[in-house]
Amino acid sequence: MTLMKNVLALRQKKAIVEKGGGDKAIEKQIAMGKMTARDRILAIVDAGSFHEYDLFVQHEERNFGMEGKVLAGDGVITGTGMINGSPVCIYAQDFTVMGGSLGLKHARKITKIMDHALKLKIPCIGINDSGGARIQEGIGALAGYGEIFYRNTMASGVIPQISVILGPCAGGAVYSPALTDFVFVVENISKMFITGPNVIETVLGEKISQEDLGGARVHAEITGNAHFYALSEQECFDQIKNLISLIPHNNEQKAKAIAPKKPKAKKDIEKIIPTNPKHPYDVRDIIHALTDDSYFLEVHELWAANIVVGFGRMDGETVGFVANQPMYLAGCLDCDSSDKAARFIRFCDAFNIPIVTLEDMPGYLPGVDQEHAGVIRHGAKVLYAYSEATVPKITVILRKAYGGGYIAMNSRHLGADFTFAWPSAEIAVMGPEGAANIIFRKEIMEAENEEAMREQKVQEYIEKFANPYVAASKGYIDAVIEPSETRELLLHALKISKNKEDFRPEKKHGIPPF
Ligand code: HXC
């Protein structure tokens, strides 16, 4: 055979494999409102940049009718490509091939591309659309999952790992996404659960739909397993591209800087906080007033809304924002918001992204529910994450900073590099009402007019303690600043912190309150 004939034969072989599970299965996939695995990869990476490997890998199973059965790519497509010019490793399970089920060879294709990602020090993106462990392969499939989980753990904190759930993700399959840094879901398409509805019905006698059990909204709003929620696959791919452009390739690099821009937010930063200190506002308006182009990519937008976390840019460089959200639960820290903040802080710290904290909260959320749900353990994660982080850490106290909240939200005492406070800041052990009721209880009870005395004592407390000047007089606050100065001061603090080095005692690893 001439070389040209060989080339033509290769093209034919490739064309057959690239058809995945064949026309009928592809039609079914599209009828479900889903893109094919190959189209998904091509829609995520830059045009012409995708290079596929292991196209001809095949399973070696002989049992349960598998002997001689050819599975295109063994049900998964793996390769490398570029996203907005940044290199990535990527894989996509192909549901048209035996439900994208995971056998040993399928898993080995995935672990090979993960190994590449770790050696090349570039992000790894996994698109999950699979019925889980390939039932015919039994232990081979379980071994495959275990090898993936091991690599997820080894790569954690070294390269960014992204999971995209674009179909079912059942049984052990959910644990690889759970070990990665960011999980993306799409309305009506993503399903994640340990145990499917059929098993639940058999074992527990309860009927529940896949959507209600583990659909996109369930994970974006209730469980917090998903960090990004989209209404369509295309919207999801745009979110992935935005995220990749904001984070570095690995833990030794910084995120790529772009040309600086001024904020374009319409709201005047001085006017965002209401005059009545008890009234709420949207802290995202303040973030928009601070970031370049007022851009902010919010992470976990729908979950634990009492804290806001996400990425923006200042002077062209990526910054992580952690901000109490007074619109929900007065911005209190509870179990979920503590988990959300701590995880985000640890990602920023692992990947050299400075953290700006905006504080306005009355403390940890009180109550039996929270105590029994473990707010002590969960809340401790925030203390741990901030204390452990060595990236530049800057805090701006906007309004309330009471009690544990004051300490937890990146206070000087946990290692903040710079702490600023607006003149509206109230820094105290607790809110003025609670404090006055306790320390002036006797005077209030003995007064002729209890209410008037209570009000007088609350005012006394506010004047003496609920302001930024007591903390500033002790050096815990570096400067009391006007709201309009905030961006300039943050830009300066970030600029002079670029070469920050912070040392920690040698240890194998810490033991965070997981
Ligand atoms: C082998 C599978 C499969 C699997 C689906 N298929 N899942 N083959 N192993 N796990 C095949 C189907 O037989 C079918 O083949 C094709 O894929 C499409 O599946 P359908 O059922 O027709 O699709 P749909 O109706 O959309 O339902 C999708 C589904 C359902 C909800 C995912 O297939 C399902 O419940 N699958 C089993 C899920 C599961 O319990 N997995 C094991 C989890 S245990 P044909 O030839 O008919 O087209 C696990 C343990 C791992 O993962 C532990 C690691 C720690």
Coordinates of C-alpha atoms and ligand atoms in Angstrom, one line a residue, residues 25 28 32 34 69 95-102 130-136 141-142 145-146 149 168-173 175 193-194 196-199 210, ligand 1:
A25 CA -27.7 7.2 19.4
K28 CA -31.4 10.4 20.8
M32 CA -32.6 15.1 24.9
K34 CA -27.8 17.6 24.7
K69 CA -18.0 -5.4 20.8
F95 CA -23.2 9.0 26.3
T96 CA -23.9 7.7 22.8
V97 CA -21.4 4.9 23.4
M98 CA -22.9 2.5 26.0
G99 CA -24.3 5.4 28.0
G100 CA -20.8 6.9 28.5
S101 CA -20.3 4.1 31.1
L102 CA -16.9 3.9 32.6
S130 CA -22.3 8.8 32.0
G131 CA -24.4 6.0 33.5
G132 CA -21.5 5.4 35.9
A133 CA -19.5 2.2 36.4
R134 CA -19.8 -0.1 33.3
I135 CA -21.8 -2.8 34.9
Q136 CA -20.4 -5.6 32.6
A141 CA -14.7 -0.1 36.5
L142 CA -14.4 0.3 40.3
Y145 CA -12.8 5.2 39.4
G146 CA -10.4 4.8 42.3
F149 CA -10.0 9.9 42.5
P168 CA -26.3 11.8 34.4
C169 CA -23.5 11.5 36.8
A170 CA -24.5 8.6 39.0
G171 CA -23.0 6.5 41.8
G172 CA -19.3 6.7 42.3
A173 CA -19.1 9.0 39.3
Y175 CA -17.0 11.8 43.5
F193 CA -26.7 11.5 42.7
I194 CA -25.1 8.7 44.6
G196 CA -30.6 6.8 41.5
P197 CA -34.4 7.2 41.8
N198 CA -35.0 3.5 40.9
V199 CA -32.9 2.3 43.8
Q210 CA -34.1 12.5 38.7
Ligands
HXC1 C1 -23.4 -0.3 31.2 C2 -24.9 1.3 30.7 C3 -24.8 1.9 32.0 C4 -23.9 1.3 32.8 C5 -26.3 3.0 30.9 N1 -25.9 2.0 30.1 N2 -25.6 2.9 32.1 N3 -24.2 0.2 30.3 N4 -23.2 0.2 32.4 N5 -23.7 1.8 34.1 C6 -26.3 1.8 28.7 C7 -27.7 1.3 28.6 O1 -27.8 0.0 28.8 C8 -28.1 1.8 27.2 O2 -27.6 0.8 26.3 C9 -27.4 3.1 27.1 O3 -26.3 3.0 28.0 C10 -28.2 4.3 27.3 O4 -28.8 4.1 28.6 P1 -30.4 4.3 28.8 O5 -30.8 3.7 30.0 O6 -31.1 3.9 27.5 O7 -30.5 5.9 28.9 P2 -31.5 6.8 29.8 O8 -32.9 6.3 29.7 O9 -31.2 8.2 29.4 O10 -31.0 6.5 31.3 C11 -29.7 6.9 31.7 C12 -29.4 6.4 33.1 C13 -29.7 4.9 33.2 C14 -30.3 7.2 34.1 C15 -28.0 6.8 33.4 O11 -29.0 4.3 32.1 C16 -29.2 4.3 34.4 O12 -29.8 4.3 35.5 N6 -28.0 3.6 34.3 C17 -27.4 3.0 35.5 C18 -26.9 4.0 36.5 C19 -26.2 3.2 37.6 O13 -26.8 2.7 38.5 N7 -24.8 3.1 37.4 C20 -24.0 2.4 38.3 C21 -23.7 3.2 39.5 S1 -22.7 2.3 40.6 P3 -28.3 0.4 25.0 O14 -27.4 -0.6 24.4 O15 -29.6 0.0 25.4 O16 -28.3 1.7 24.2 C22 -21.3 3.1 40.4 C23 -20.3 2.5 41.4 C24 -19.0 3.2 41.2 O17 -21.1 4.0 39.7 C25 -18.3 3.3 42.6 C26 -17.0 4.0 42.5 C27 -16.6 4.4 43.8

